[in-house]
Each structure stands twice: as C-alpha cells, then as structure tokens.
Coordinates of C-alpha atoms in Angstrom, one line a residue:
X1440 CA 84.4 72.8 119.2
X1441 CA 81.2 73.8 121.0
X1442 CA 82.0 73.1 124.6
X1443 CA 82.4 76.2 126.7
X1444 CA 85.8 76.5 128.5
X1445 CA 88.3 79.2 129.1
X1446 CA 91.6 77.0 129.1
X1447 CA 93.0 78.9 126.1
X1448 CA 94.1 82.1 127.6
X1449 CA 97.6 81.1 128.5
X1450 CA 98.5 80.8 124.7
X1451 CA 100.3 84.1 123.5
X1452 CA 97.6 84.5 120.9
X1453 CA 95.2 85.4 123.7
X1454 CA 97.4 87.9 125.5
X1455 CA 95.2 90.9 124.5
X1456 CA 92.3 89.2 126.2
X1457 CA 93.8 87.9 129.4
X1458 CA 92.8 91.0 131.4
X1459 CA 89.2 89.6 131.0
X1460 CA 89.9 86.1 131.8
X1461 CA 88.3 86.3 135.3
X1462 CA 85.3 87.5 133.6
X1463 CA 85.2 84.6 131.5
X1464 CA 85.4 81.9 134.0
X1465 CA 81.8 80.7 134.1
X1466 CA 80.5 77.1 133.8
X1467 CA 78.5 77.8 130.5
X1468 CA 78.3 80.1 127.6
X1469 CA 77.6 83.8 128.5
X1470 CA 74.0 84.8 128.5
X1471 CA 72.7 88.3 128.0
X1472 CA 73.1 89.0 131.8
X1473 CA 76.7 88.0 131.6
X1474 CA 77.6 90.1 128.6
X1475 CA 76.0 93.1 130.4
X1476 CA 78.1 92.3 133.4
X1477 CA 81.2 91.9 131.2
X1478 CA 80.8 95.4 129.9
X1479 CA 79.9 96.8 133.3
X1480 CA 83.1 95.4 134.9
X1481 CA 85.3 96.3 131.9
X1482 CA 84.2 99.8 132.0
X1483 CA 84.6 100.1 135.8
X1484 CA 88.1 98.9 135.1
X1485 CA 88.9 101.7 132.7
X1486 CA 88.2 100.1 129.4
X1487 CA 87.5 102.6 126.6
X1488 CA 84.7 100.8 125.0
X1489 CA 82.3 103.2 123.8
X1490 CA 79.3 104.2 126.2
X1491 CA 76.9 103.4 123.7
X1492 CA 78.1 99.9 123.1
X1493 CA 76.2 96.8 124.2
X1494 CA 76.4 93.2 123.0
X1495 CA 72.9 91.9 122.3
X1496 CA 72.4 88.2 122.3
X1497 CA 70.7 86.6 119.4
X1498 CA 69.6 90.0 117.7
X1499 CA 68.8 89.8 114.0
X1500 CA 69.4 93.2 112.7
X1501 CA 67.4 94.7 109.9
X1502 CA 70.3 96.8 108.3
X1503 CA 73.8 95.7 107.4
X1504 CA 75.8 94.5 110.4
X1505 CA 78.2 97.3 110.5
X1506 CA 75.6 99.8 110.0
X1507 CA 73.4 98.5 112.7
X1508 CA 76.3 98.8 115.1
X1509 CA 77.2 102.2 114.1
X1510 CA 73.5 103.5 114.3
X1511 CA 72.4 101.8 117.4
X1512 CA 75.4 100.7 119.3
X1513 CA 74.0 97.1 119.4
X1514 CA 76.5 94.3 118.4
X1515 CA 74.7 91.1 117.4
X1516 CA 76.1 88.3 119.4
X1517 CA 75.1 84.7 118.9
X1518 CA 74.8 82.7 122.1
X1519 CA 76.9 79.6 122.2
X1520 CA 79.2 80.9 119.3
X1521 CA 83.1 81.2 119.7
X1522 CA 83.3 83.7 116.8
X1523 CA 80.9 86.2 118.5
X1524 CA 82.4 85.8 121.9
X1525 CA 85.7 86.6 120.7
X1526 CA 84.4 89.5 118.9
X1527 CA 83.1 90.8 122.1
X1528 CA 86.3 90.3 123.9
X1529 CA 88.1 91.9 120.9
X1530 CA 85.9 95.0 121.4
X1531 CA 87.2 95.3 125.2
X1532 CA 90.9 94.7 124.3
X1533 CA 90.9 96.9 121.1
X1534 CA 88.1 99.4 121.8
X1535 CA 89.2 102.4 120.0
X1536 CA 90.4 100.5 116.9
X1537 CA 87.1 98.4 116.8
X1538 CA 85.0 101.7 117.0
X1539 CA 87.2 103.1 114.2
X1540 CA 86.8 99.9 112.1
X1541 CA 83.2 100.3 112.5
X1542 CA 83.1 103.9 111.7
X1543 CA 85.3 103.2 108.5
X1544 CA 82.5 100.9 107.3
X1545 CA 79.7 103.4 108.1
X1546 CA 81.6 106.0 106.0
X1547 CA 82.1 103.7 103.1
X1548 CA 78.5 102.7 103.1
X1549 CA 77.4 106.4 103.0
X1550 CA 79.4 107.0 100.1
X1551 CA 77.7 104.1 98.2
X1552 CA 79.9 101.3 99.1
X1553 CA 77.0 98.9 100.3
X1554 CA 78.6 95.9 98.7
X1555 CA 82.1 95.4 99.9
X1556 CA 84.8 97.2 97.9
X1557 CA 88.5 97.1 98.6
X1558 CA 88.4 99.6 101.6
X1559 CA 85.9 97.7 103.3
X1560 CA 87.6 94.2 102.4
X1561 CA 90.8 95.6 104.0
X1562 CA 88.8 96.5 107.0
X1563 CA 87.1 93.3 107.3
X1564 CA 90.1 91.3 107.0
X1565 CA 91.9 93.3 109.6
X1566 CA 89.0 92.9 112.0
X1567 CA 88.7 89.0 111.4
X1568 CA 92.4 87.9 110.8
X1569 CA 94.5 91.0 111.8
X1570 CA 97.7 90.7 113.9
X1571 CA 99.4 94.1 114.9
X1572 CA 103.1 93.6 114.5
X1573 CA 105.2 96.2 116.7
X1574 CA 108.6 96.6 115.7
X1575 CA 111.3 98.6 117.2
X1576 CA 114.0 97.5 114.5
X1577 CA 113.8 98.6 110.8
X1578 CA 115.7 95.3 109.9
X1579 CA 113.1 93.3 111.5
X1580 CA 110.4 95.1 109.7
X1581 CA 112.0 94.5 106.4
X1582 CA 112.6 90.8 107.0
X1583 CA 108.9 90.5 107.8
X1584 CA 107.8 92.5 104.8
X1585 CA 110.3 90.7 102.5
X1586 CA 109.0 87.1 104.1
X1587 CA 112.6 86.2 105.1
X1588 CA 111.3 83.9 107.7
X1589 CA 114.8 82.2 108.6
X1590 CA 116.0 85.6 109.3
X1591 CA 113.0 86.7 111.3
X1592 CA 112.1 83.6 113.2
X1593 CA 115.6 81.8 113.6
X1594 CA 118.5 84.2 113.3
X1595 CA 116.7 87.0 115.4
X1596 CA 114.7 84.6 117.5
X1597 CA 115.8 86.1 120.7
X1598 CA 114.6 89.7 119.5
X1599 CA 110.9 88.5 120.0
X1600 CA 109.4 90.3 122.7
X1601 CA 112.4 92.7 123.1
X1602 CA 112.5 94.3 119.6
X1603 CA 109.3 92.9 117.9
X1604 CA 106.0 91.4 119.1
X1605 CA 102.7 90.4 117.9
X1606 CA 99.4 91.6 119.2
X1607 CA 96.2 89.7 117.9
X1608 CA 93.2 91.9 116.9
X1609 CA 91.4 89.5 114.6
X1610 CA 88.4 87.6 116.4
X1611 CA 88.4 85.0 113.7
X1612 CA 92.0 84.1 114.8
X1613 CA 90.9 83.7 118.3
X1614 CA 88.4 81.2 117.2
X1615 CA 90.8 79.2 115.0
X1616 CA 93.4 79.3 117.7
X1617 CA 91.2 77.0 119.7
X1618 CA 92.5 74.2 117.1
X1619 CA 95.6 75.5 115.6
X1620 CA 97.1 73.6 112.4
X1621 CA 99.8 73.9 110.0
X1622 CA 98.8 76.6 107.6
X1623 CA 97.5 78.8 110.1
X1624 CA 98.3 82.4 109.1
X1625 CA 97.4 85.8 110.4
X1626 CA 97.3 89.1 108.4
X1627 CA 100.0 91.5 109.7
X1628 CA 100.0 95.2 109.9
X1629 CA 103.1 96.8 111.0
X1630 CA 103.3 99.7 113.6
X1631 CA 106.8 101.0 114.2
X1632 CA 107.5 101.7 118.1
X1633 CA 110.5 103.2 119.8
X1634 CA 113.1 101.4 121.8
X1635 CA 111.2 102.0 125.1
X1636 CA 108.2 100.4 123.9
X1637 CA 109.0 96.7 124.9
X1638 CA 110.0 98.1 128.4
X1639 CA 106.6 99.1 129.1
X1640 CA 103.9 96.9 131.0
X1641 CA 101.8 94.8 128.4
X1642 CA 98.6 96.8 129.1
X1643 CA 100.3 100.0 128.2
X1644 CA 101.8 98.7 125.0
X1645 CA 98.3 97.4 124.0
X1646 CA 96.6 100.8 124.8
X1647 CA 99.3 102.7 122.8
X1648 CA 98.8 100.3 119.9
X1649 CA 95.1 100.7 120.1
X1650 CA 95.2 104.5 120.1
X1651 CA 97.6 104.8 117.1
X1652 CA 95.8 102.2 115.1
X1653 CA 92.5 104.0 115.5
X1654 CA 93.9 107.2 114.6
X1655 CA 95.4 105.7 111.5
X1656 CA 92.0 104.0 110.4
X1657 CA 90.3 107.5 110.6
X1658 CA 92.3 108.2 107.4
X1659 CA 90.5 106.1 104.4
X1660 CA 93.5 106.7 102.2
X1661 CA 95.4 104.4 104.5
X1662 CA 95.1 100.4 104.5
X1663 CA 92.7 101.0 101.3
X1664 CA 92.9 97.3 100.1
X1665 CA 93.5 94.1 101.4
X1666 CA 96.8 93.5 99.6
X1667 CA 98.4 95.9 102.1
X1668 CA 98.2 93.4 104.8
X1669 CA 100.8 90.6 105.0
X1670 CA 100.5 86.8 105.7
X1671 CA 102.1 85.9 109.0
X1672 CA 102.6 82.2 109.5
X1673 CA 101.5 82.2 113.2
X1674 CA 102.9 78.9 114.3
X1675 CA 106.4 80.2 113.3
X1676 CA 106.4 82.9 116.1
X1677 CA 108.7 82.0 118.8
X1678 CA 106.9 80.5 121.8
X1679 CA 103.6 80.0 119.8
X1680 CA 104.2 76.4 118.8
X1681 CA 106.6 73.8 120.3
X1682 CA 107.8 72.3 117.0
X1683 CA 109.4 75.5 115.9
X1684 CA 112.2 75.1 118.6
X1685 CA 113.7 73.0 115.8
X1686 CA 115.1 75.5 113.1
X1687 CA 114.2 72.5 110.5
X1688 CA 110.5 73.5 111.1
X1689 CA 111.0 76.5 109.1
X1690 CA 112.1 74.6 105.8
X1691 CA 108.5 73.9 105.1
X1692 CA 108.2 76.4 102.1
X1693 CA 104.5 75.3 101.6
X1694 CA 103.9 77.2 104.9
X1695 CA 106.8 79.5 105.2
X1696 CA 106.4 80.8 101.6
X1697 CA 109.0 83.3 100.2
X1698 CA 106.9 84.9 97.3
X1699 CA 106.5 88.6 97.7
X1700 CA 103.4 90.4 96.4
X1701 CA 102.8 94.0 97.5
X1702 CA 104.3 96.0 100.3
X1703 CA 102.4 96.1 103.4
X1704 CA 100.7 99.1 105.1
X1705 CA 102.7 100.6 108.0
X1706 CA 102.4 103.4 110.6
X1707 CA 105.8 104.8 111.6

C-alpha cells in the first residue's frame, strides 16, 4: 500500500499516535519541511523528544543506523515509506523509550556487539513489534504469560481498558496494521500498574509508561534476550477486530497457540 492517507488513526492500534493526527492530514507524503514542522509542533505541545533529534529524508548514513542516530541525532527517514513514517511518529509518542532503545544499541556497539546479539535483538524486536501491556491485575498478567487466551479475551473481556490495556510501540506493527491479517501478532512487554492507572487520561497513561520503560531500558541486564517478549495475537484484543465478538473466533489454535516457552520480562 503506497497511497498516502491517514484513515487508520481510529483503530485502537494507533491510539498512541492520535495526538499527531492533525499534523498528518496532508494530501501527500511528508517532505523534509513537513517533518521539520512535525517536530516543531510536537515540541511546542510539550513532547519530550530529544532536542538534538531530527528526521532527515533519504539520508544514507555511513555508520550503523543506530550509531548514526546516537552520534548525530539524525534519523534516516525514507520519503514515501510507511515504515519510516511510523517510526517518526513512534519517536513522538514514545520519546523517552525510543531514546533509551537507541542508547542501549549504542552501549552494546561500544562494548563490541557490532553484529546484533541477544541484547540488541531484543531491543530491535521491541522497537519494531513491541506492545506494552499495562496490567493492574496479577491474574490477567498470569493469563497472558501462560497464554490462556480464552480466560484473557473471553472470560475477562470486560476488564480490557479497565484492568488491562495495550499500548503499541513497534513501528512495524503500525505499518502492518494498515492491512491486518489472521496470524498478526505483536511482542508483548508487561508493565504492572496500580488500580488508579486506568482512571487517568490516556495521554497521562502513555507518558507514565514511556517514563517507566525508558528507566527499565537503562539497565542492560533487563530484557536481555528476545525470548523475554511474548507473542500477543492482536486480532484477539477486544475492540480490535469485529470477528472476535464471537467466542468461537478464539478456537483457532493455529493463531491462539497454547504453547509456553520462557517467562516474559516485566516491570512491577
């Protein structure tokens, strides 16, 4: 899908990006001036994106992608490319976490992990396909960790948005969400929240998660391998796909797999 549009914003997947929807309502793909204007307006609205950061259209970096960003503040951004457009919006929605992910890559490279190893692989997977799952209920957290999908999505359906919620981080998910398909999964990272969390305005929820995730990513002993992120079948989330209104939708074990592997990472 190469045609520029902004009709995707109403889907819950894009909730973290909606604050920037008015800045994306042009008639064609953003150019360099549009990206500069996007950053200027986001900063004026209080976005915590680093002051040094700039999206640079069609830049071909000499160094590794992550290292170039860390050293120059320039984010290579291809014109007419959904993946890079959503990466820019993810920087605005998750400014602290994106900066922390970039810093994690830079630290690993400085230690000699030029070719990606487990730590950088985990950071890349979170950056591309990550969904932050905030949960105020340990039983729901355990249901997700144990892949008990019927309990999570059917029996506890009315707790979504009240006791548990999903906040998309991965920009590759924003891209694939333009054409969702059966089998579509994110990689879940669990963050425990208190009972008052879901009573806050959405923007405050997102900012709180961004701050906590960035702090956690500063510790390279945490989320040290990709297996600590859990597969989450996104079409099963209540409100994300019309077919999941029927409980029979969850009987598809090719999609809603019961297999356990390793425990996920989480922050209490």
